[in-house]
Amino acid sequence: MAEYSNDDERLLAIADFFKHYKSLILTILISISVIGISSYSIKSFNDSKAESASILYSEWMNEVSSEDSNILNDIPAFDELTENFSSTGFAQLAILKKASALAGDMQLEKSKNYFNKLQELSSGFFGNNLINKMSRVSLARILIAEADYIEALNSLETLIDESDPLVHELAGDALVGQEKNELAIEQYNLAKELYDDQASINIIMMKLNNI
């Protein structure tokens, strides 16, 4: 549910979310790596800016993969990539990974800042819809856990007409938090119809029964 009895429960809910949807995040990251970056960057890949971004991204990934470092550390390659080449798919993928890692580590303010920045960078005509969607969904989940239901719904607003069960589930959570139960039931029912795995359907049924 969207209400928590204490801070520990609220933080555990966020951690559970990123653990529960770890495979989804991983799938999206792989898809972005294989498809998103290629399609998003191919039109300007011959440009030296895109080439420089790819080099910095590789350097950053090598750093975070080493035994003496991890994705949470401050690494110059990440700063240069995201500050000087923020319009590239490489920079936006790096920000997505960093923001997700910070959320999993309960560094929520930093995580929200990165997700908000990512929404701005990935929107617009030449934006990356997949990265934009992931940043909005992840930000909404954090905001719901913090009981900031209005901002959570604002984050989901552009996605609400999509046939994505997770979006409808999160919208239902935010609406329950606002005590708009009829609207929440509508969103939960949409999510239940769209989910194709029984575990997620059972979670929706529990949420419906608790209203």
Short mmCIF file of C-alpha atoms in Angstrom, two decimals:
data_model
loop_
_atom_site.label_atom_id
_atom_site.label_comp_id
_atom_site.label_asym_id
_atom_site.label_seq_id
_atom_site.Cartn_x
_atom_site.Cartn_y
_atom_site.Cartn_z
CA MET A 1 0.00 0.00 0.00
CA ALA A 2 0.97 3.64 -0.24
CA GLU A 3 0.85 4.28 3.53
CA TYR A 4 3.64 3.30 5.93
CA SER A 5 3.69 3.12 9.69
CA ASN A 6 7.29 4.29 10.08
CA ASP A 7 10.37 5.43 8.17
CA ASP A 8 11.95 1.97 8.17
CA GLU A 9 8.91 0.50 6.48
CA ARG A 10 8.89 3.32 3.94
CA LEU A 11 12.55 2.80 3.06
CA LEU A 12 12.14 -0.97 2.86
CA ALA A 13 9.30 -0.47 0.40
CA ILE A 14 11.61 1.47 -1.91
CA ALA A 15 14.33 -1.17 -1.60
CA ASP A 16 11.79 -3.94 -2.29
CA PHE A 17 10.61 -2.08 -5.38
CA PHE A 18 14.07 -1.93 -6.92
CA LYS A 19 14.72 -5.56 -5.98
CA HIS A 20 11.32 -6.70 -7.31
CA TYR A 21 11.78 -4.89 -10.60
CA LYS A 22 15.50 -5.58 -10.87
CA SER A 23 14.95 -7.83 -13.87
CA LEU A 24 12.76 -5.18 -15.52
CA ILE A 25 15.38 -2.49 -14.98
CA LEU A 26 18.08 -4.84 -16.26
CA THR A 27 16.03 -5.70 -19.35
CA ILE A 28 15.43 -2.03 -20.07
CA LEU A 29 19.09 -1.18 -19.59
CA ILE A 30 20.07 -3.96 -21.98
CA SER A 31 17.47 -2.80 -24.47
CA ILE A 32 18.74 0.75 -24.20
CA SER A 33 22.30 -0.42 -24.68
CA VAL A 34 21.50 -2.53 -27.73
CA ILE A 35 18.69 -0.51 -29.31
CA GLY A 36 18.26 2.85 -27.62
CA ILE A 37 21.81 4.09 -27.80
CA SER A 38 22.23 2.86 -31.36
CA SER A 39 19.02 4.42 -32.69
CA TYR A 40 19.30 7.54 -30.55
CA SER A 41 22.96 8.22 -31.38
CA ILE A 42 23.39 6.84 -34.89
CA LYS A 43 22.24 10.05 -36.56
CA SER A 44 25.13 11.92 -34.97
CA PHE A 45 27.56 9.13 -34.24
CA ASN A 46 30.10 10.45 -36.74
CA ASP A 47 30.18 13.66 -34.79
CA SER A 48 33.16 13.96 -32.48
CA LYS A 49 30.85 14.76 -29.55
CA ALA A 50 29.13 11.36 -29.76
CA GLU A 51 32.47 9.63 -30.13
CA SER A 52 33.85 11.41 -27.06
CA ALA A 53 30.73 10.46 -25.09
CA SER A 54 31.15 6.79 -25.97
CA ILE A 55 34.77 6.85 -24.83
CA LEU A 56 33.84 8.48 -21.51
CA TYR A 57 30.99 6.03 -20.96
CA SER A 58 33.33 3.08 -21.51
CA GLU A 59 35.87 4.63 -19.17
CA TRP A 60 33.20 5.11 -16.49
CA MET A 61 31.93 1.54 -16.86
CA ASN A 62 35.46 0.20 -16.52
CA GLU A 63 35.90 2.24 -13.34
CA VAL A 64 32.65 1.09 -11.70
CA SER A 65 33.44 -2.52 -12.61
CA SER A 66 36.80 -2.49 -10.83
CA GLU A 67 37.28 -3.92 -7.36
CA ASP A 68 38.29 -0.55 -5.90
CA SER A 69 35.21 1.35 -7.09
CA ASN A 70 31.45 1.11 -7.61
CA ILE A 71 28.66 2.99 -9.31
CA LEU A 72 27.98 5.14 -6.21
CA ASN A 73 31.46 6.64 -6.17
CA ASP A 74 32.28 10.05 -7.63
CA ILE A 75 34.19 9.37 -10.82
CA PRO A 76 35.53 12.16 -13.07
CA ALA A 77 34.51 10.34 -16.26
CA PHE A 78 30.86 10.33 -15.14
CA ASP A 79 30.94 14.04 -14.30
CA GLU A 80 32.50 14.98 -17.63
CA LEU A 81 30.13 12.72 -19.55
CA THR A 82 26.96 14.04 -17.93
CA GLU A 83 28.01 17.69 -17.85
CA ASN A 84 29.50 18.07 -21.33
CA PHE A 85 27.64 15.40 -23.33
CA SER A 86 24.23 15.27 -21.60
CA SER A 87 22.30 15.17 -24.90
CA THR A 88 23.81 11.82 -25.87
CA GLY A 89 22.31 8.43 -25.14
CA PHE A 90 25.52 7.41 -23.40
CA ALA A 91 25.19 10.17 -20.81
CA GLN A 92 21.51 9.48 -20.20
CA LEU A 93 22.09 5.77 -19.74
CA ALA A 94 24.82 6.57 -17.22
CA ILE A 95 22.48 8.89 -15.30
CA LEU A 96 19.76 6.22 -15.27
CA LYS A 97 22.14 3.65 -13.85
CA LYS A 98 23.47 6.09 -11.24
CA ALA A 99 20.01 7.22 -10.13
CA SER A 100 18.76 3.64 -9.79
CA ALA A 101 21.82 2.66 -7.76
CA LEU A 102 21.37 5.64 -5.44
CA ALA A 103 17.72 4.74 -4.88
CA GLY A 104 18.68 1.17 -4.07
CA ASP A 105 21.20 2.55 -1.57
CA MET A 106 18.49 4.77 0.00
CA GLN A 107 20.18 8.01 -1.10
CA LEU A 108 16.78 9.29 -2.17
CA GLU A 109 17.38 13.01 -2.58
CA LYS A 110 20.34 12.45 -4.88
CA SER A 111 18.39 9.80 -6.74
CA LYS A 112 15.41 12.12 -7.25
CA ASN A 113 17.68 14.89 -8.51
CA TYR A 114 19.16 12.58 -11.13
CA PHE A 115 15.75 11.24 -12.19
CA ASN A 116 14.39 14.78 -12.52
CA LYS A 117 17.42 15.80 -14.58
CA LEU A 118 16.97 12.72 -16.73
CA GLN A 119 13.32 13.54 -17.42
CA GLU A 120 14.35 16.92 -18.79
CA LEU A 121 17.21 15.56 -20.86
CA SER A 122 15.23 12.69 -22.40
CA SER A 123 12.05 14.60 -23.26
CA GLY A 124 11.21 16.48 -26.43
CA PHE A 125 11.23 15.66 -30.13
CA PHE A 126 14.74 14.22 -30.13
CA GLY A 127 14.38 12.65 -26.69
CA ASN A 128 14.64 9.02 -25.68
CA ASN A 129 11.15 7.79 -24.78
CA LEU A 130 12.34 4.61 -23.09
CA ILE A 131 14.76 6.39 -20.77
CA ASN A 132 12.17 9.09 -20.08
CA LYS A 133 9.58 6.50 -19.10
CA MET A 134 11.95 4.63 -16.80
CA SER A 135 12.96 7.83 -15.04
CA ARG A 136 9.32 8.85 -14.52
CA VAL A 137 8.27 5.47 -13.17
CA SER A 138 11.25 5.24 -10.81
CA LEU A 139 10.74 8.79 -9.54
CA ALA A 140 7.02 8.17 -8.98
CA ARG A 141 7.77 5.10 -6.85
CA ILE A 142 10.08 7.09 -4.60
CA LEU A 143 7.58 9.96 -4.30
CA ILE A 144 4.78 7.56 -3.36
CA ALA A 145 6.93 6.07 -0.60
CA GLU A 146 7.53 9.62 0.64
CA ALA A 147 3.76 10.30 0.55
CA ASP A 148 4.21 12.99 -2.11
CA TYR A 149 1.23 11.71 -4.08
CA ILE A 150 0.57 14.80 -6.18
CA GLU A 151 4.11 14.90 -7.56
CA ALA A 152 4.01 11.14 -8.11
CA LEU A 153 0.91 11.49 -10.29
CA ASN A 154 2.51 14.41 -12.10
CA SER A 155 5.47 12.20 -12.91
CA LEU A 156 3.16 9.51 -14.30
CA GLU A 157 0.81 11.88 -16.13
CA THR A 158 2.31 11.50 -19.60
CA LEU A 159 2.36 7.69 -19.25
CA ILE A 160 -1.12 7.06 -17.87
CA ASP A 161 -2.69 6.32 -21.28
CA GLU A 162 -0.15 3.60 -22.03
CA SER A 163 -0.89 -0.10 -21.63
CA ASP A 164 1.70 -0.55 -18.92
CA PRO A 165 0.46 -2.34 -15.79
CA LEU A 166 3.20 -0.92 -13.57
CA VAL A 167 2.18 2.65 -14.45
CA HIS A 168 -1.44 1.90 -13.54
CA GLU A 169 -0.42 0.16 -10.32
CA LEU A 170 1.65 3.12 -9.21
CA ALA A 171 -1.13 5.52 -10.15
CA GLY A 172 -3.45 3.42 -8.00
CA ASP A 173 -1.03 3.61 -5.07
CA ALA A 174 -0.85 7.40 -5.35
CA LEU A 175 -4.63 7.72 -5.58
CA VAL A 176 -5.09 5.54 -2.51
CA GLY A 177 -2.71 7.85 -0.70
CA GLN A 178 -5.00 10.74 -1.66
CA GLU A 179 -8.02 8.70 -0.52
CA LYS A 180 -9.46 8.76 -4.04
CA ASN A 181 -10.47 5.14 -3.77
CA GLU A 182 -12.81 4.89 -6.75
CA LEU A 183 -10.16 6.22 -9.09
CA ALA A 184 -7.59 3.95 -7.47
CA ILE A 185 -9.78 0.91 -8.05
CA GLU A 186 -10.03 1.80 -11.74
CA GLN A 187 -6.24 1.96 -12.03
CA TYR A 188 -5.71 -1.27 -10.10
CA ASN A 189 -8.23 -3.08 -12.30
CA LEU A 190 -6.43 -1.87 -15.41
CA ALA A 191 -3.15 -3.12 -13.96
CA LYS A 192 -4.70 -6.49 -13.11
CA GLU A 193 -5.94 -6.92 -16.67
CA LEU A 194 -2.55 -6.04 -18.16
CA TYR A 195 -0.25 -8.06 -15.90
CA ASP A 196 0.55 -11.50 -17.30
CA ASP A 197 2.22 -13.01 -14.23
CA GLN A 198 0.27 -14.37 -11.29
CA ALA A 199 2.53 -12.90 -8.62
CA SER A 200 1.84 -9.34 -9.79
CA ILE A 201 -1.87 -10.07 -10.16
CA ASN A 202 -1.97 -11.37 -6.59
CA ILE A 203 -0.35 -8.15 -5.34
CA ILE A 204 -3.01 -6.11 -7.13
CA MET A 205 -5.75 -8.26 -5.63
CA MET A 206 -4.34 -7.65 -2.15
CA LYS A 207 -4.31 -3.90 -2.78
CA LEU A 208 -7.90 -4.00 -4.00
CA ASN A 209 -9.01 -5.98 -0.97
CA ASN A 210 -7.36 -3.47 1.35
CA ILE A 211 -9.28 -0.50 0.00
#
